Amino acid sequence: MFEKHIACIGAGYVGGPTMAVIAMKCPQYKVTVVDVNEARIKAWQTENLPIYEPGLLEVVKEARGRNLFFSTDIDAAIRESEIIFVSVNTPTKTFGEGSGKAADLQYWEKVAREILHESESPKIVIEKSTLPVKTSQTMENILNANDKNIHFDVISNPEFLAEGTAVKDLLEPDRVLIGSRETPGGLKARQSIVDIYANWVPADRIVTSNVWSAELSKLVANAFLAQRISSINSISALCERTEASVQEVSHAVGMDTRIGSRFLNASIGFGGSCFKKDILNLVYICEAYHLPEVAQYWEWVLKMNEYQESRFVRNMVRSMFNTIVDKRIALFGFAFKSNTGDTRESPAIYVAKKLLEEKADVVITDPKAIENARIDLAGCEGNINYIEDPYEAARGVHAVAIMTEWDLYRNLSWDKIYASMEKPAFVFDGRNILDIEKLFNIGFNVFPLGHPPLKHF
Ligand code: UDX
Ligand code: ADP
């Protein structure tokens, strides 16, 4: 009764929302999302989804049980589907050749072998995970080296959704990129993926290309975005020493339509599962092709990010009279950005660890990421408290440091917080979300990012 059977292997931040939107927009297809993680699959079937993403529950509820299914029976989903999306994790390798840079493809390869093992008919396999250029060729080699006489087409369809806005990004994408081999079979497979998106994405936003361009475009898009952040963050350091404000500079620079205003917010550093991993991938590829200058160029985007994180902590210690031993410090926010509970590569992890090394007592608060914070800091020595209510978290602390730009923190009663803190009270705004004049007038010593500090001493 369904026109097409689609499976997605990997029910994470990418696979889950993407498939939910496809199922909602295309009731004529059966969409089955599978994962080895039983708890995750169970959670997708409840009101309490395994990831927090605004608007996602509504989308899932519309399609769930109608044409959207969650299961741990990976083999059955493979057998039943003619189209298989793969969105398993591809972390940076932590061992062996390419350790610390290259992508760890073990999960992807396992899936490819499983697809091969279970398949009884030809299939289109789609890379959704971000992978280094030429991975699809490897996958094609593995899949097509079979004695079953089954042909597999491998398509690259990189995902550009950002966490926190995933549903909107999927419903109204800037573009959908579909790369394939340019053989008659490859072009036919490409068209069947175009047909899926054409159910709701305007034709001029569906871009097709060869498979290598599609894979590389994903890495390059993320590298360019991260580069903008590193660029403005480098300027924030200069602004703190001069009379300039990075927000004013960013505003003025961004008004140039050739530059544009987005992704120019100075921050404590970028996090998330993609930027660092993708740039490392790009660097590794450039090194592998003997392009050391190109590799170094992109590597500096990451070095600047590390500099920004370490600079922030250094500044905290110096400003609090060169010692934070036994001082209580509250980190407001732990997620790598607002509107998500994800903490992967969050700069807050680095900051918390450094503060603990300096023997401060650390209090963590976040509306959605406390559980992940506990996992990230498990095993760290020192005094850590996890308190969801920000007012409680700030009680008796010497300093508050804003790590995540949650709207909640903008609208707090900062008078009330000031009253309950140790004096002199410090605020370090790693996201530039607070009204610094107002806080200064309350009595805080305010350390904005990319702006000279406002101090009472
Ligand atoms: C990113 C890409 O945007 C997305 O297209 C890709 O598919 C996956 O990687 P994501 O990691 O979810 O998405 O978040 P993004 O909104 O890009 O933010 C990444 C990091 O940069 C966050 O830590 C964010 O706080 C930071 N950031 C963003 C800044 O510090 N300043 C800015 O101006 C914008
Ligand atoms: P992303 O942000 O790229 O979506 P996640 O880590 O959130 O990454 O999701 C990847 C998912 O892939 C996880 O839920 C993980 O359990 C799943 N996964 C990894 N390996 C396999 C596999 N061999 N078969 C099925 N699912 C897998």
Coordinates of C-alpha atoms and ligand atoms in Angstrom, one line a residue:
M1 CA 0.0 0.0 0.0
F2 CA 3.0 2.3 0.3
E3 CA 4.6 3.7 -2.8
K4 CA 8.2 3.4 -1.4
H5 CA 9.8 1.8 1.6
I6 CA 12.5 3.9 3.1
A7 CA 14.8 2.9 6.0
C8 CA 17.1 5.0 8.0
I9 CA 19.9 3.4 10.0
G10 CA 20.9 5.6 13.0
A11 CA 18.2 7.4 15.0
G12 CA 20.2 10.3 16.3
Y13 CA 20.3 14.1 15.9
V14 CA 20.3 13.8 12.1
G15 CA 18.5 10.6 11.3
G16 CA 15.5 11.1 13.7
P17 CA 14.4 14.6 12.7
T18 CA 15.2 14.1 9.0
M19 CA 13.1 11.0 8.7
A20 CA 10.3 12.5 10.8
V21 CA 10.0 15.3 8.3
I22 CA 10.2 13.0 5.3
A23 CA 7.4 10.9 6.8
M24 CA 5.2 13.8 7.7
K25 CA 5.6 15.4 4.2
C26 CA 5.2 12.1 2.3
P27 CA 2.4 9.9 3.7
Q28 CA 2.7 7.7 0.6
Y29 CA 6.1 6.3 1.8
K30 CA 6.7 4.0 4.7
V31 CA 9.6 5.3 6.7
T32 CA 11.3 3.0 9.3
V33 CA 14.1 4.4 11.5
V34 CA 16.3 1.8 13.1
D35 CA 19.1 1.8 15.6
V36 CA 21.2 -0.6 17.7
N37 CA 20.4 1.5 20.8
E38 CA 17.2 0.1 22.2
A39 CA 16.7 2.9 24.7
R40 CA 16.8 5.5 22.0
I41 CA 14.3 3.6 19.8
K42 CA 12.0 3.2 22.8
A43 CA 12.2 6.9 23.5
W44 CA 11.3 7.8 20.0
Q45 CA 8.0 6.1 20.6
T46 CA 7.1 8.2 23.6
E47 CA 6.3 11.8 24.4
N48 CA 9.8 12.2 25.7
L49 CA 11.9 12.0 22.6
P50 CA 15.6 11.1 23.0
I51 CA 16.7 14.5 21.7
Y52 CA 15.3 18.0 22.4
E53 CA 14.5 19.9 19.3
P54 CA 11.8 22.6 19.1
G55 CA 8.7 21.5 17.1
L56 CA 10.0 17.9 16.6
L57 CA 7.4 16.2 18.8
E58 CA 4.6 17.6 16.8
V59 CA 6.1 16.4 13.5
V60 CA 6.8 12.9 15.0
K61 CA 3.3 12.6 16.4
E62 CA 1.7 13.4 13.1
A63 CA 3.5 10.6 11.3
R64 CA 4.2 8.0 14.0
G65 CA 2.2 4.9 13.6
R66 CA 0.8 6.1 10.2
N67 CA 3.9 5.8 8.1
L68 CA 6.8 6.5 10.5
F69 CA 8.1 3.6 12.5
F70 CA 10.9 3.1 15.0
S71 CA 12.5 -0.3 15.4
T72 CA 15.7 -2.2 16.5
D73 CA 15.1 -4.8 13.8
I74 CA 17.7 -3.5 11.4
D75 CA 17.8 -6.5 9.2
A76 CA 14.1 -6.5 8.5
A77 CA 14.2 -2.8 7.7
I78 CA 17.1 -3.4 5.2
R79 CA 15.2 -6.2 3.5
E80 CA 12.0 -4.3 3.2
S81 CA 13.4 -1.0 1.9
E82 CA 14.6 0.0 -1.6
I83 CA 16.1 3.2 -0.2
I84 CA 18.3 3.2 2.8
F85 CA 19.6 6.3 4.5
V86 CA 22.6 5.8 6.7
S87 CA 23.1 8.3 9.6
V88 CA 25.3 6.5 12.1
N89 CA 28.0 8.4 14.0
T90 CA 31.3 9.1 12.3
P91 CA 33.4 10.5 15.1
T92 CA 37.1 11.5 14.8
K93 CA 39.4 8.6 15.1
T94 CA 41.1 8.2 18.5
F95 CA 43.5 5.5 17.6
G96 CA 45.9 4.4 14.9
E97 CA 46.6 6.0 11.5
G98 CA 45.0 9.5 11.3
S99 CA 44.2 9.5 15.0
G100 CA 42.8 12.9 16.1
K101 CA 42.0 13.9 12.6
A102 CA 40.5 11.3 10.2
A103 CA 37.0 10.1 10.6
D104 CA 36.4 6.8 12.3
L105 CA 34.4 4.9 9.7
Q106 CA 34.0 1.7 11.6
Y107 CA 30.2 2.2 12.3
W108 CA 29.6 3.1 8.7
E109 CA 31.5 0.1 7.3
K110 CA 29.6 -2.2 9.7
V111 CA 26.4 -0.9 8.4
A112 CA 27.5 -1.3 4.8
R113 CA 28.4 -4.9 5.4
E114 CA 25.0 -5.5 7.1
I115 CA 23.2 -4.0 4.2
L116 CA 25.1 -6.3 1.9
H117 CA 24.4 -9.3 4.0
E118 CA 20.7 -8.8 4.3
S119 CA 19.9 -7.5 0.8
E120 CA 18.0 -9.7 -1.6
S121 CA 17.3 -6.9 -4.2
P122 CA 19.1 -3.8 -5.5
K123 CA 19.1 -0.8 -3.2
I124 CA 20.0 2.9 -3.1
V125 CA 22.2 3.7 -0.1
I126 CA 22.4 7.3 1.0
E127 CA 25.2 8.8 3.0
K128 CA 23.6 11.2 5.5
S129 CA 26.5 11.2 8.0
T130 CA 29.2 13.6 7.2
L131 CA 32.0 11.6 5.8
P132 CA 35.4 12.4 4.2
V133 CA 35.4 12.9 0.5
K134 CA 35.5 9.6 -1.4
T135 CA 33.9 7.5 1.3
S136 CA 31.0 6.7 -1.0
Q137 CA 33.4 5.1 -3.4
T138 CA 34.7 2.9 -0.6
M139 CA 31.1 2.0 0.3
E140 CA 30.3 1.3 -3.3
N141 CA 33.3 -1.0 -3.5
I142 CA 32.3 -2.9 -0.4
L143 CA 28.7 -3.1 -1.4
N144 CA 29.2 -4.1 -5.0
A145 CA 31.9 -6.7 -4.2
N146 CA 29.2 -9.3 -3.8
D147 CA 28.5 -12.6 -5.4
K148 CA 24.7 -12.1 -5.1
N149 CA 24.5 -10.2 -8.3
I150 CA 22.8 -7.3 -6.6
H151 CA 23.7 -3.7 -7.6
F152 CA 23.9 -0.9 -5.1
D153 CA 23.9 2.8 -5.9
V154 CA 25.5 5.1 -3.3
I155 CA 24.2 8.6 -3.1
S156 CA 25.7 11.5 -1.0
N157 CA 22.9 13.6 0.5
P158 CA 24.7 15.7 3.2
E159 CA 22.5 17.1 5.9
F160 CA 22.7 20.8 6.6
L161 CA 20.3 21.0 9.5
A162 CA 21.6 22.9 12.6
E163 CA 20.5 21.7 16.0
G164 CA 17.9 23.8 17.7
T165 CA 16.4 24.7 14.3
A166 CA 16.4 21.2 12.8
V167 CA 12.7 21.1 12.0
K168 CA 12.7 24.5 10.3
D169 CA 15.9 23.8 8.4
L170 CA 14.4 20.5 7.1
L171 CA 11.0 22.1 6.2
E172 CA 12.5 25.1 4.5
P173 CA 16.1 24.2 3.6
D174 CA 18.3 26.7 1.8
R175 CA 19.2 23.8 -0.4
V176 CA 19.1 20.1 -0.6
L177 CA 22.3 18.6 -2.1
I178 CA 22.2 15.2 -3.9
G179 CA 25.3 13.8 -5.4
S180 CA 25.6 10.6 -7.4
R181 CA 27.7 8.9 -10.0
E182 CA 27.0 10.3 -13.4
T183 CA 26.3 6.9 -15.0
P184 CA 22.8 6.1 -16.3
G185 CA 22.2 4.0 -13.1
G186 CA 23.6 6.7 -10.9
L187 CA 21.5 9.4 -12.5
K188 CA 18.4 7.2 -12.1
A189 CA 19.1 6.7 -8.4
R190 CA 19.7 10.4 -8.0
Q191 CA 16.3 11.1 -9.5
S192 CA 14.5 8.9 -7.0
I193 CA 16.0 10.8 -4.1
V194 CA 15.2 14.1 -5.8
D195 CA 11.6 12.8 -6.1
I196 CA 11.4 12.4 -2.3
Y197 CA 12.4 16.0 -1.5
A198 CA 10.4 17.4 -4.4
N199 CA 7.3 16.6 -2.2
W200 CA 7.9 19.8 -0.3
V201 CA 11.2 21.5 -1.4
P202 CA 11.0 23.8 -4.5
A203 CA 12.8 22.4 -7.5
D204 CA 15.3 25.3 -7.6
R205 CA 16.5 24.4 -4.1
I206 CA 17.3 20.9 -5.0
V207 CA 20.9 20.9 -6.3
T208 CA 22.4 17.8 -7.9
S209 CA 26.1 17.2 -8.5
N210 CA 28.7 14.5 -8.7
V211 CA 29.2 12.6 -5.6
W212 CA 32.6 14.1 -4.7
S213 CA 31.3 17.6 -4.9
A214 CA 28.4 16.8 -2.6
E215 CA 30.7 15.2 0.0
L216 CA 33.2 18.1 -0.2
S217 CA 30.5 20.8 -0.1
K218 CA 29.4 19.7 3.3
L219 CA 32.9 19.9 4.8
V220 CA 33.5 23.3 3.1
A221 CA 30.1 24.8 4.2
N222 CA 30.9 23.9 7.8
A223 CA 34.5 25.1 7.5
F224 CA 33.4 28.5 6.2
L225 CA 30.8 28.9 9.0
A226 CA 33.4 28.0 11.6
Q227 CA 35.9 30.3 10.0
R228 CA 33.5 33.3 10.4
I229 CA 33.2 32.5 14.1
S230 CA 37.0 32.2 14.5
S231 CA 37.5 35.4 12.6
I232 CA 35.2 37.4 14.8
N233 CA 36.5 35.7 17.9
S234 CA 40.1 36.8 17.0
I235 CA 38.8 40.3 16.8
S236 CA 37.1 40.0 20.2
A237 CA 40.5 39.6 21.8
L238 CA 41.6 42.9 20.2
C239 CA 38.4 44.7 21.2
E240 CA 38.9 43.8 24.9
R241 CA 42.3 45.6 24.8
T242 CA 41.0 48.7 23.0
E243 CA 38.0 51.0 23.2
A244 CA 36.2 48.9 20.6
S245 CA 33.1 46.7 21.1
V246 CA 33.0 43.5 19.1
Q247 CA 29.3 43.7 18.8
E248 CA 29.5 47.2 17.2
V249 CA 32.3 46.0 14.9
S250 CA 30.3 42.9 14.0
H251 CA 27.2 44.9 13.3
A252 CA 29.0 47.4 11.1
V253 CA 30.9 44.7 9.2
G254 CA 27.9 42.5 8.8
M255 CA 25.9 45.3 7.2
D256 CA 28.1 45.0 4.2
T257 CA 25.8 42.9 2.0
R258 CA 28.8 41.2 0.5
I259 CA 29.7 39.9 4.0
G260 CA 26.3 39.5 5.6
S261 CA 25.3 39.5 9.3
R262 CA 24.9 35.9 10.2
F263 CA 27.5 33.8 12.2
L264 CA 29.3 36.9 13.3
N265 CA 28.5 36.6 17.0
A266 CA 31.7 36.4 19.1
S267 CA 31.5 33.6 21.5
I268 CA 33.4 31.6 24.0
G269 CA 34.0 29.2 21.0
F270 CA 32.1 27.1 18.7
G271 CA 31.0 23.5 19.6
G272 CA 28.8 20.9 18.3
S273 CA 29.3 17.6 16.6
C274 CA 30.2 18.9 13.2
F275 CA 32.5 21.9 13.0
K276 CA 35.6 20.5 14.6
K277 CA 35.2 17.0 13.1
D278 CA 34.6 18.3 9.6
I279 CA 37.5 20.7 9.7
L280 CA 39.8 18.0 11.0
N281 CA 38.6 15.9 8.1
L282 CA 39.3 18.6 5.7
V283 CA 42.8 19.1 7.2
Y284 CA 43.5 15.3 7.0
I285 CA 42.4 15.1 3.4
C286 CA 44.6 18.1 2.4
E287 CA 47.6 16.5 4.2
A288 CA 46.9 13.2 2.4
Y289 CA 46.9 15.0 -0.9
H290 CA 50.2 16.8 0.0
L291 CA 48.8 20.3 0.4
P292 CA 50.3 21.3 3.7
E293 CA 49.6 25.1 3.3
V294 CA 45.9 24.4 2.7
A295 CA 45.8 22.0 5.7
Q296 CA 47.4 24.6 8.0
Y297 CA 45.1 27.3 6.7
W298 CA 42.1 25.4 8.0
E299 CA 43.8 24.1 11.0
W300 CA 44.1 27.7 12.3
V301 CA 40.3 28.0 12.4
L302 CA 40.4 25.3 15.1
K303 CA 43.5 26.8 16.9
M304 CA 41.7 30.1 17.2
N305 CA 38.7 28.3 18.7
E306 CA 41.0 26.7 21.3
Y307 CA 42.6 30.0 22.0
Q308 CA 39.3 31.6 22.6
E309 CA 38.3 29.0 25.1
S310 CA 41.6 29.1 27.0
R311 CA 41.6 32.9 26.9
F312 CA 38.2 33.0 28.6
V313 CA 39.3 30.9 31.5
R314 CA 42.6 32.8 31.9
N315 CA 40.7 36.0 32.0
M316 CA 38.4 34.7 34.7
V317 CA 41.3 33.7 36.9
R318 CA 43.2 36.9 36.4
S319 CA 40.1 39.1 37.0
M320 CA 39.3 37.3 40.3
F321 CA 42.6 38.3 41.8
N322 CA 44.6 35.5 40.3
T323 CA 43.2 32.7 42.3
I324 CA 39.9 30.9 42.2
V325 CA 40.8 28.2 44.8
D326 CA 37.7 27.3 46.7
K327 CA 35.7 30.0 45.0
R328 CA 32.3 28.9 43.8
I329 CA 31.5 29.6 40.2
A330 CA 28.3 28.9 38.4
L331 CA 28.3 28.0 34.7
F332 CA 25.0 29.2 33.1
G333 CA 24.4 26.8 30.3
F334 CA 26.3 23.7 29.3
A335 CA 24.8 22.9 25.8
F336 CA 27.0 23.9 22.9
K337 CA 24.2 26.3 21.8
S338 CA 20.7 27.2 22.9
N339 CA 17.6 25.1 22.2
T340 CA 19.4 21.8 22.4
G341 CA 20.4 19.5 25.1
D342 CA 23.5 18.4 23.1
T343 CA 26.8 19.0 24.7
R344 CA 29.1 17.4 22.1
E345 CA 32.3 19.6 21.9
S346 CA 30.6 22.2 24.0
P347 CA 33.1 24.9 25.2
A348 CA 31.5 24.5 28.6
I349 CA 33.2 21.1 29.0
Y350 CA 36.6 22.7 28.6
V351 CA 35.8 25.6 30.9
A352 CA 34.4 23.4 33.6
K353 CA 37.5 21.1 33.6
K354 CA 39.9 24.1 33.7
L355 CA 38.0 25.7 36.6
L356 CA 38.2 22.4 38.5
E357 CA 41.9 22.1 37.8
E358 CA 42.2 25.6 39.3
K359 CA 40.4 24.1 42.4
A360 CA 37.3 26.1 42.1
D361 CA 33.9 24.7 43.1
V362 CA 31.7 24.5 40.0
V363 CA 28.0 24.7 39.7
I364 CA 26.4 23.6 36.5
T365 CA 22.9 24.8 35.4
D366 CA 21.2 24.3 32.1
P367 CA 17.5 23.9 31.1
K368 CA 18.1 20.8 28.9
A369 CA 21.6 19.6 29.2
I370 CA 22.2 18.7 32.8
E371 CA 22.1 14.9 32.2
N372 CA 24.7 15.2 29.4
A373 CA 26.8 17.5 31.5
R374 CA 26.9 14.8 34.2
I375 CA 28.2 12.3 31.6
D376 CA 30.8 14.7 30.2
L377 CA 32.2 15.5 33.6
A378 CA 32.0 12.1 35.1
G379 CA 35.3 11.2 36.7
C380 CA 36.5 14.8 37.0
E381 CA 38.1 15.5 40.4
G382 CA 36.7 18.4 42.4
N383 CA 33.5 19.8 43.6
I384 CA 30.7 19.9 41.0
N385 CA 27.0 20.6 41.7
Y386 CA 24.2 20.3 39.2
I387 CA 21.3 22.6 39.9
E388 CA 18.6 23.2 37.4
D389 CA 17.2 26.4 38.8
P390 CA 19.5 29.3 37.9
Y391 CA 18.7 31.3 41.0
E392 CA 19.6 28.4 43.2
A393 CA 22.7 27.7 41.1
A394 CA 23.9 31.3 41.7
R395 CA 23.3 31.3 45.4
G396 CA 26.5 32.0 47.3
V397 CA 28.8 32.0 44.2
H398 CA 31.6 34.4 43.5
A399 CA 31.0 34.4 39.8
V400 CA 28.5 33.5 37.1
A401 CA 29.8 32.7 33.6
I402 CA 27.4 32.5 30.7
M403 CA 28.3 29.5 28.5
T404 CA 25.1 29.1 26.4
E405 CA 22.9 31.8 25.0
W406 CA 19.6 30.5 26.4
D407 CA 16.9 33.2 26.3
L408 CA 16.1 32.3 29.9
Y409 CA 19.3 33.9 31.1
R410 CA 18.6 37.2 29.4
N411 CA 15.4 37.6 31.3
L412 CA 16.4 36.6 34.8
S413 CA 16.1 39.0 37.7
W414 CA 19.8 39.9 38.0
D415 CA 19.1 42.1 41.1
K416 CA 17.9 39.0 42.9
I417 CA 21.0 37.0 41.7
Y418 CA 23.3 39.8 42.8
A419 CA 21.8 39.9 46.3
S420 CA 22.4 36.2 46.8
M421 CA 26.0 36.2 45.6
E422 CA 29.4 36.6 47.3
K423 CA 30.9 40.1 46.9
P424 CA 32.6 41.4 44.9
A425 CA 30.3 39.7 42.4
F426 CA 31.6 38.8 38.9
V427 CA 29.8 38.1 35.6
F428 CA 31.6 36.7 32.6
D429 CA 29.4 36.8 29.6
G430 CA 30.8 34.3 27.1
R431 CA 27.8 34.9 24.7
N432 CA 27.2 38.6 25.0
I433 CA 23.6 38.2 25.9
L434 CA 23.4 40.4 29.0
D435 CA 22.7 44.1 29.4
I436 CA 26.2 45.0 30.7
E437 CA 25.3 48.6 31.8
K438 CA 22.4 47.4 33.8
L439 CA 24.4 44.7 35.5
F440 CA 27.2 47.1 36.2
N441 CA 24.7 49.5 37.8
I442 CA 23.4 46.7 40.0
G443 CA 26.9 46.3 41.4
F444 CA 28.4 43.4 39.3
N445 CA 31.9 43.5 37.8
V446 CA 31.1 42.7 34.2
F447 CA 33.4 41.0 31.8
P448 CA 31.7 40.9 28.4
L449 CA 33.4 39.2 25.4
G450 CA 35.1 41.6 23.0
H451 CA 34.5 44.7 25.1
P452 CA 36.6 46.3 27.8
P453 CA 35.4 45.1 31.3
L454 CA 33.2 47.3 33.5
K455 CA 34.7 47.2 37.0
H456 CA 34.0 48.8 40.3
F457 CA 37.7 48.5 41.5
Ligands
UDX1 C1 26.3 23.1 12.1 C2 25.9 23.7 10.7 O1 25.3 25.0 10.9 C3 25.0 22.8 10.0 O2 24.6 23.3 8.7 C4 25.6 21.4 9.9 O3 24.8 20.5 9.2 C5 26.0 20.9 11.2 O4 26.9 21.8 11.9 P1 25.2 22.9 14.5 O5 26.5 22.3 14.9 O6 24.0 22.2 14.9 O7 25.2 23.0 12.9 O8 25.1 24.4 15.1 P2 25.5 25.9 14.6 O9 24.3 26.7 14.7 O10 26.2 25.9 13.3 O11 26.5 26.4 15.7 C6 27.8 25.8 15.9 C7 28.5 26.5 17.0 O12 28.9 27.8 16.6 C8 27.7 26.6 18.3 O13 28.5 26.3 19.4 C9 27.3 28.1 18.3 O14 27.1 28.6 19.6 C10 28.5 28.7 17.6 N1 28.2 30.0 17.0 C11 27.4 30.1 16.0 C12 28.9 31.1 17.4 O15 29.8 31.0 18.3 N2 28.7 32.3 16.8 C13 27.8 32.5 15.8 O16 27.7 33.6 15.3 C14 27.1 31.4 15.4
ADP2 P1 24.3 12.3 14.5 O1 24.4 13.6 15.2 O2 25.2 12.3 13.3 O3 22.9 12.0 14.1 P2 24.2 10.5 16.7 O4 25.4 9.9 17.5 O5 23.2 11.3 17.3 O6 24.9 11.2 15.4 O7 23.4 9.3 16.0 C1 24.0 8.2 15.5 C2 23.2 6.9 15.8 O8 23.7 5.8 15.0 C3 23.3 6.5 17.3 O9 22.0 6.5 17.8 C4 23.9 5.1 17.2 O10 23.4 4.2 18.2 C5 23.5 4.6 15.8 N1 24.4 3.6 15.3 C6 25.8 3.5 15.3 N2 26.2 2.4 14.7 C7 25.1 1.7 14.3 C8 24.9 0.4 13.6 N3 25.9 -0.3 13.3 N4 23.6 0.1 13.4 C9 22.6 0.9 13.7 N5 22.7 2.1 14.4 C10 23.9 2.5 14.7

